[in-house]
């Protein structure tokens, strides 16, 4: 995909699909590893994150660092911004029969002015390790919702245990919406999205796992305000997260040198103790979004 088209799609729609970024061999290899990672998850984990399917933090699973620093992804990132960094990532796999994923957006810094500009401060890179359709739980998005007001912005902030456990599928966060667009992909395609974009996923009506590697990048770390760089560095180090986590979670800085070395300069490294990290603000200030 041409860099200008990628940037235009990200700006206008909030997401873009880049076909065939991973080879069939890379997908097969990642799928094997993903099944291994999922095998190690407890049934409690999968029930706690039933709506997502699983939420396996890659800081605990460094064997995916080759995907994090994938040369093709790096090339694409550098067309978007001059100082790319990686903050975090998850293996998110919807099991056979898994419920829909609730509507949400992933941006956390809605108090800052940069949340209301055209360009994304943070991007998700999603690699599905199986072809996806509505039937096996593909992604669904509200195009343009990264910048424009949408009725789904009025739902309560989505990151909570009730939604994650998917115990009440009658809640509006799980409902179909007339504006939604299904993002069906072939395994190995890359979906790049603005973290402000409203998205969710359909239920998995098939008998197979639908694994997804989600990675979070910052295209221009150096261009962001100090408080945002401080928060991103804290996210990378799994400090003060607003989600549940172990008391002393592993971070990529704990990885053995050969694995840590593969991250290279992708690690956020803001280090001014006088700067407080940008506060968590998961809900947009509706009046500052463009009207629909
Ligand atoms: O499962 C998907 O297709 C999307 C995953 C996602 O956005 C999430 O779990 O936050």
Short mmCIF file of C-alpha atoms and ligand atoms in Angstrom, two decimals:
data_model
loop_
_atom_site.label_atom_id
_atom_site.label_comp_id
_atom_site.label_asym_id
_atom_site.label_seq_id
_atom_site.Cartn_x
_atom_site.Cartn_y
_atom_site.Cartn_z
CA UNK A 1 0.00 0.00 0.00
CA UNK A 2 1.33 3.42 -0.95
CA UNK A 3 2.29 5.63 2.03
CA UNK A 4 -0.01 8.49 0.94
CA UNK A 5 -3.01 6.16 0.65
CA UNK A 6 -2.25 4.65 4.05
CA UNK A 7 -2.08 8.09 5.66
CA UNK A 8 -5.26 9.25 3.93
CA UNK A 9 -7.20 6.16 5.04
CA UNK A 10 -5.97 6.55 8.61
CA UNK A 11 -6.97 10.18 8.61
CA UNK A 12 -10.39 9.76 6.96
CA UNK A 13 -11.55 6.34 8.19
CA UNK A 14 -9.28 5.69 11.18
CA UNK A 15 -8.07 2.34 9.86
CA UNK A 16 -6.49 0.68 6.83
CA UNK A 17 -5.92 -2.89 5.68
CA UNK A 18 -2.49 -3.69 4.26
CA UNK A 19 -2.67 -7.02 2.42
CA UNK A 20 -0.18 -9.90 2.81
CA UNK A 21 2.35 -8.36 5.20
CA UNK A 22 3.21 -11.78 6.66
CA UNK A 23 4.09 -14.80 4.53
CA UNK A 24 2.16 -18.07 4.85
CA UNK A 25 5.16 -19.58 6.68
CA UNK A 26 5.27 -16.70 9.15
CA UNK A 27 1.54 -17.03 9.82
CA UNK A 28 1.83 -20.82 10.32
CA UNK A 29 4.77 -20.36 12.69
CA UNK A 30 3.00 -17.64 14.72
CA UNK A 31 -0.20 -19.71 14.87
CA UNK A 32 1.73 -22.63 16.35
CA UNK A 33 3.28 -20.37 19.00
CA UNK A 34 -0.12 -18.80 19.71
CA UNK A 35 -1.67 -22.21 20.39
CA UNK A 36 1.22 -22.89 22.79
CA UNK A 37 0.64 -19.60 24.62
CA UNK A 38 -3.10 -20.24 24.82
CA UNK A 39 -2.49 -23.77 26.15
CA UNK A 40 -0.68 -22.19 29.14
CA UNK A 41 -3.63 -19.89 30.01
CA UNK A 42 -5.94 -20.95 32.83
CA UNK A 43 -9.67 -21.38 32.32
CA UNK A 44 -9.97 -18.51 34.83
CA UNK A 45 -8.05 -16.21 32.47
CA UNK A 46 -10.24 -17.09 29.51
CA UNK A 47 -13.42 -16.58 31.57
CA UNK A 48 -12.14 -13.23 32.93
CA UNK A 49 -11.54 -12.04 29.36
CA UNK A 50 -14.38 -13.96 27.66
CA UNK A 51 -15.41 -10.99 25.53
CA UNK A 52 -11.89 -10.48 24.12
CA UNK A 53 -11.25 -14.26 24.18
CA UNK A 54 -7.85 -13.95 25.84
CA UNK A 55 -5.53 -11.11 26.77
CA UNK A 56 -2.01 -12.57 26.90
CA UNK A 57 0.44 -9.73 27.50
CA UNK A 58 3.48 -10.02 25.24
CA UNK A 59 5.75 -8.68 27.98
CA UNK A 60 5.15 -12.12 29.56
CA UNK A 61 5.69 -13.86 26.22
CA UNK A 62 8.86 -12.41 24.63
CA UNK A 63 9.01 -15.09 21.93
CA UNK A 64 6.92 -12.77 19.76
CA UNK A 65 9.59 -10.05 19.60
CA UNK A 66 10.29 -10.97 15.97
CA UNK A 67 6.75 -9.84 15.13
CA UNK A 68 7.08 -6.66 17.20
CA UNK A 69 10.18 -5.63 15.23
CA UNK A 70 9.03 -7.07 11.89
CA UNK A 71 10.91 -5.26 9.08
CA UNK A 72 7.78 -4.69 6.99
CA UNK A 73 5.92 -3.19 9.96
CA UNK A 74 8.91 -0.97 10.72
CA UNK A 75 8.95 0.21 7.10
CA UNK A 76 5.23 1.09 7.26
CA UNK A 77 5.60 2.83 10.62
CA UNK A 78 8.42 5.01 9.31
CA UNK A 79 6.17 6.24 6.50
CA UNK A 80 3.78 7.51 9.21
CA UNK A 81 6.20 9.02 11.73
CA UNK A 82 9.95 9.58 12.20
CA UNK A 83 10.42 8.19 15.75
CA UNK A 84 8.54 4.87 16.09
CA UNK A 85 8.22 3.11 19.44
CA UNK A 86 6.39 0.04 20.71
CA UNK A 87 4.58 0.14 24.04
CA UNK A 88 2.73 -3.16 24.44
CA UNK A 89 0.90 -6.01 22.77
CA UNK A 90 -1.45 -8.94 23.35
CA UNK A 91 -2.42 -12.28 21.93
CA UNK A 92 -6.20 -11.94 21.72
CA UNK A 93 -7.85 -15.16 20.66
CA UNK A 94 -11.56 -15.75 20.34
CA UNK A 95 -12.31 -19.41 21.14
CA UNK A 96 -14.90 -21.54 19.33
CA UNK A 97 -18.33 -20.17 20.27
CA UNK A 98 -16.80 -17.03 21.86
CA UNK A 99 -19.11 -14.03 22.46
CA UNK A 100 -18.82 -10.66 20.69
CA UNK A 101 -16.25 -8.11 21.83
CA UNK A 102 -17.88 -4.99 23.31
CA UNK A 103 -17.66 -1.62 21.55
CA UNK A 104 -14.73 0.44 22.81
CA UNK A 105 -11.85 2.64 21.79
CA UNK A 106 -8.37 2.32 23.22
CA UNK A 107 -7.06 5.86 23.60
CA UNK A 108 -6.37 6.90 27.18
CA UNK A 109 -5.20 10.53 26.93
CA UNK A 110 -8.39 12.37 25.96
CA UNK A 111 -7.47 15.39 28.12
CA UNK A 112 -4.66 16.40 25.80
CA UNK A 113 -5.10 18.61 22.72
CA UNK A 114 -3.40 16.06 20.50
CA UNK A 115 -6.43 13.77 20.95
CA UNK A 116 -8.47 16.14 18.77
CA UNK A 117 -6.11 16.52 15.81
CA UNK A 118 -6.14 14.53 12.57
CA UNK A 119 -3.09 12.32 13.12
CA UNK A 120 -3.08 9.40 15.53
CA UNK A 121 -0.68 9.56 18.48
CA UNK A 122 -0.98 5.79 18.92
CA UNK A 123 -1.76 3.04 16.42
CA UNK A 124 -2.80 -0.57 16.70
CA UNK A 125 -1.27 -3.12 14.35
CA UNK A 126 -3.50 -6.22 14.19
CA UNK A 127 -2.37 -9.45 12.55
CA UNK A 128 -5.07 -12.12 12.42
CA UNK A 129 -3.59 -15.62 12.24
CA UNK A 130 -6.64 -17.05 10.47
CA UNK A 131 -8.81 -15.71 7.67
CA UNK A 132 -11.61 -13.77 9.35
CA UNK A 133 -15.28 -13.34 8.45
CA UNK A 134 -18.35 -12.26 10.36
CA UNK A 135 -18.89 -15.96 11.10
CA UNK A 136 -15.66 -16.50 13.05
CA UNK A 137 -15.64 -13.12 14.80
CA UNK A 138 -13.91 -10.58 12.60
CA UNK A 139 -13.23 -7.01 13.68
CA UNK A 140 -16.02 -4.44 13.33
CA UNK A 141 -15.43 -0.69 13.33
CA UNK A 142 -17.26 2.64 13.13
CA UNK A 143 -15.35 4.44 10.35
CA UNK A 144 -14.47 8.05 11.19
CA UNK A 145 -15.21 7.67 14.92
CA UNK A 146 -11.57 8.44 15.78
CA UNK A 147 -12.28 12.12 15.06
CA UNK A 148 -16.05 12.45 14.77
CA UNK A 149 -18.73 12.19 17.43
CA UNK A 150 -20.81 9.02 17.39
CA UNK A 151 -23.71 7.83 19.61
CA UNK A 152 -21.55 4.90 20.79
CA UNK A 153 -19.28 7.46 22.49
CA UNK A 154 -22.11 7.91 25.01
CA UNK A 155 -21.80 4.34 26.31
CA UNK A 156 -20.11 3.99 29.71
CA UNK A 157 -16.31 3.55 29.55
CA UNK A 158 -15.89 -0.01 28.36
CA UNK A 159 -12.84 -1.26 30.21
CA UNK A 160 -14.53 -3.04 33.11
CA UNK A 161 -14.93 -6.58 34.37
CA UNK A 162 -18.66 -6.95 33.66
CA UNK A 163 -18.18 -6.32 29.96
CA UNK A 164 -14.96 -8.34 29.82
CA UNK A 165 -16.70 -11.40 31.31
CA UNK A 166 -19.54 -11.01 28.76
CA UNK A 167 -22.12 -12.19 31.24
CA UNK A 168 -24.89 -9.92 29.91
CA UNK A 169 -24.93 -9.86 26.12
CA UNK A 170 -28.11 -7.75 26.14
CA UNK A 171 -26.01 -4.68 27.07
CA UNK A 172 -25.82 -2.02 24.30
CA UNK A 173 -22.02 -2.40 24.18
CA UNK A 174 -22.53 -5.80 22.49
CA UNK A 175 -25.30 -4.75 20.10
CA UNK A 176 -25.01 -4.45 16.33
CA UNK A 177 -25.01 -0.87 15.05
CA UNK A 178 -26.20 0.31 11.62
CA UNK A 179 -22.95 2.27 11.08
CA UNK A 180 -20.66 -0.70 11.73
CA UNK A 181 -18.36 -2.06 9.03
CA UNK A 182 -17.01 -5.62 9.14
CA UNK A 183 -13.24 -5.77 8.54
CA UNK A 184 -12.73 -9.24 7.05
CA UNK A 185 -9.10 -10.16 6.32
CA UNK A 186 -6.87 -12.94 5.06
CA UNK A 187 -4.41 -14.39 7.56
CA UNK A 188 -1.20 -12.34 7.29
CA UNK A 189 -2.90 -9.08 6.32
CA UNK A 190 -2.22 -6.19 8.66
CA UNK A 191 -4.97 -3.92 9.98
CA UNK A 192 -3.56 -0.59 11.13
CA UNK A 193 -5.88 1.55 13.22
CA UNK A 194 -6.03 4.78 15.16
CA UNK A 195 -6.35 3.98 18.88
CA UNK A 196 -9.28 6.45 19.07
CA UNK A 197 -11.39 4.37 16.64
CA UNK A 198 -14.55 2.74 18.02
CA UNK A 199 -14.27 -1.00 17.40
CA UNK A 200 -15.40 -4.43 18.57
CA UNK A 201 -15.68 -7.92 17.11
CA UNK A 202 -18.45 -10.34 16.15
CA UNK A 203 -19.07 -13.57 18.03
CA UNK A 204 -17.23 -16.69 16.84
CA UNK A 205 -19.85 -19.09 15.53
CA UNK A 206 -17.27 -21.64 14.29
CA UNK A 207 -15.49 -24.53 15.98
CA UNK A 208 -12.00 -22.96 15.60
CA UNK A 209 -9.89 -20.46 17.55
CA UNK A 210 -9.58 -17.05 15.88
CA UNK A 211 -6.17 -15.78 17.07
CA UNK A 212 -5.02 -12.18 16.74
CA UNK A 213 -1.73 -10.48 17.58
CA UNK A 214 -2.38 -6.83 18.54
CA UNK A 215 0.63 -4.52 18.85
CA UNK A 216 0.67 -0.88 19.96
CA UNK A 217 3.02 1.61 18.32
CA UNK A 218 3.71 5.30 18.59
CA UNK A 219 4.72 6.69 15.17
CA UNK A 220 6.41 9.85 16.47
CA UNK A 221 7.38 9.49 20.12
CA UNK A 222 9.77 12.48 20.03
CA UNK A 223 7.02 14.74 18.72
CA UNK A 224 4.68 14.12 21.69
CA UNK A 225 4.38 16.32 24.81
CA UNK A 226 6.56 15.27 27.78
CA UNK A 227 3.62 14.14 29.93
CA UNK A 228 2.42 11.81 27.14
CA UNK A 229 5.93 10.42 26.64
CA UNK A 230 6.12 9.83 30.39
CA UNK A 231 2.81 7.92 30.37
CA UNK A 232 3.83 5.84 27.34
CA UNK A 233 7.09 4.91 29.05
CA UNK A 234 5.08 3.92 32.16
CA UNK A 235 2.74 1.79 30.01
CA UNK A 236 5.74 0.05 28.46
CA UNK A 237 7.04 -0.62 32.00
CA UNK A 238 3.56 -1.74 33.13
CA UNK A 239 3.47 0.88 35.88
CA UNK A 240 0.27 2.41 37.28
CA UNK A 241 -1.90 0.59 34.78
CA UNK A 242 -5.61 1.21 35.04
CA UNK A 243 -6.21 -2.48 34.36
CA UNK A 244 -5.69 -5.37 36.73
CA UNK A 245 -2.23 -6.84 36.68
CA UNK A 246 0.21 -8.76 38.86
CA UNK A 247 1.91 -6.83 41.64
CA UNK A 248 5.28 -7.12 39.94
CA UNK A 249 4.60 -7.73 36.27
CA UNK A 250 7.44 -8.58 33.92
CA UNK A 251 8.44 -5.89 31.48
CA UNK A 252 10.48 -6.11 28.27
CA UNK A 253 13.40 -4.65 30.25
CA UNK A 254 13.44 -7.98 32.18
CA UNK A 255 13.84 -10.05 29.00
CA UNK A 256 17.12 -11.89 28.40
CA UNK A 257 19.57 -9.77 26.34
CA UNK A 258 19.09 -11.56 22.98
CA UNK A 259 15.34 -10.91 23.14
CA UNK A 260 15.60 -7.38 24.55
CA UNK A 261 18.15 -6.54 21.85
CA UNK A 262 15.56 -7.23 19.14
CA UNK A 263 13.45 -4.35 20.47
CA UNK A 264 16.40 -2.00 20.06
CA UNK A 265 15.36 1.64 19.88
CA UNK A 266 11.65 0.76 19.85
CA UNK A 267 11.49 0.96 23.66
CA UNK A 268 10.03 4.23 24.99
CA UNK A 269 12.66 5.82 27.23
CA UNK A 270 11.39 9.09 28.66
CA UNK A 271 13.30 9.76 31.88
CA UNK A 272 12.54 13.09 33.54
CA UNK A 273 11.27 12.44 37.08
CA UNK A 274 10.03 16.03 37.28
CA UNK A 275 7.36 15.32 34.63
CA UNK A 276 4.16 13.64 35.82
CA UNK A 277 2.68 11.08 33.39
CA UNK A 278 -0.41 12.26 31.52
CA UNK A 279 -3.44 11.23 33.63
CA UNK A 280 -5.65 8.38 32.40
CA UNK A 281 -8.70 9.75 30.61
CA UNK A 282 -10.44 7.02 28.67
CA UNK A 283 -13.54 8.96 27.59
CA UNK A 284 -13.38 11.67 24.91
CA UNK A 285 -14.53 15.19 25.72
CA UNK A 286 -17.53 14.91 23.42
CA UNK A 287 -17.81 18.64 22.70
CA UNK A 288 -14.23 18.62 21.35
CA UNK A 289 -14.89 15.88 18.77
CA UNK A 290 -15.93 17.00 15.29
CA UNK A 291 -19.66 16.74 14.72
CA UNK A 292 -20.86 13.69 12.81
O1 LIG B 1 -10.69 -9.35 18.61
C1 LIG B 1 -10.61 -8.41 17.82
O2 LIG B 1 -10.85 -8.55 16.61
C2 LIG B 1 -10.25 -7.03 18.31
C3 LIG B 1 -9.59 -7.07 19.66
C4 LIG B 1 -9.62 -5.82 20.43
O3 LIG B 1 -9.77 -4.75 19.91
C5 LIG B 1 -9.51 -5.88 21.90
O4 LIG B 1 -9.54 -6.98 22.47
O5 LIG B 1 -9.41 -4.80 22.52
#
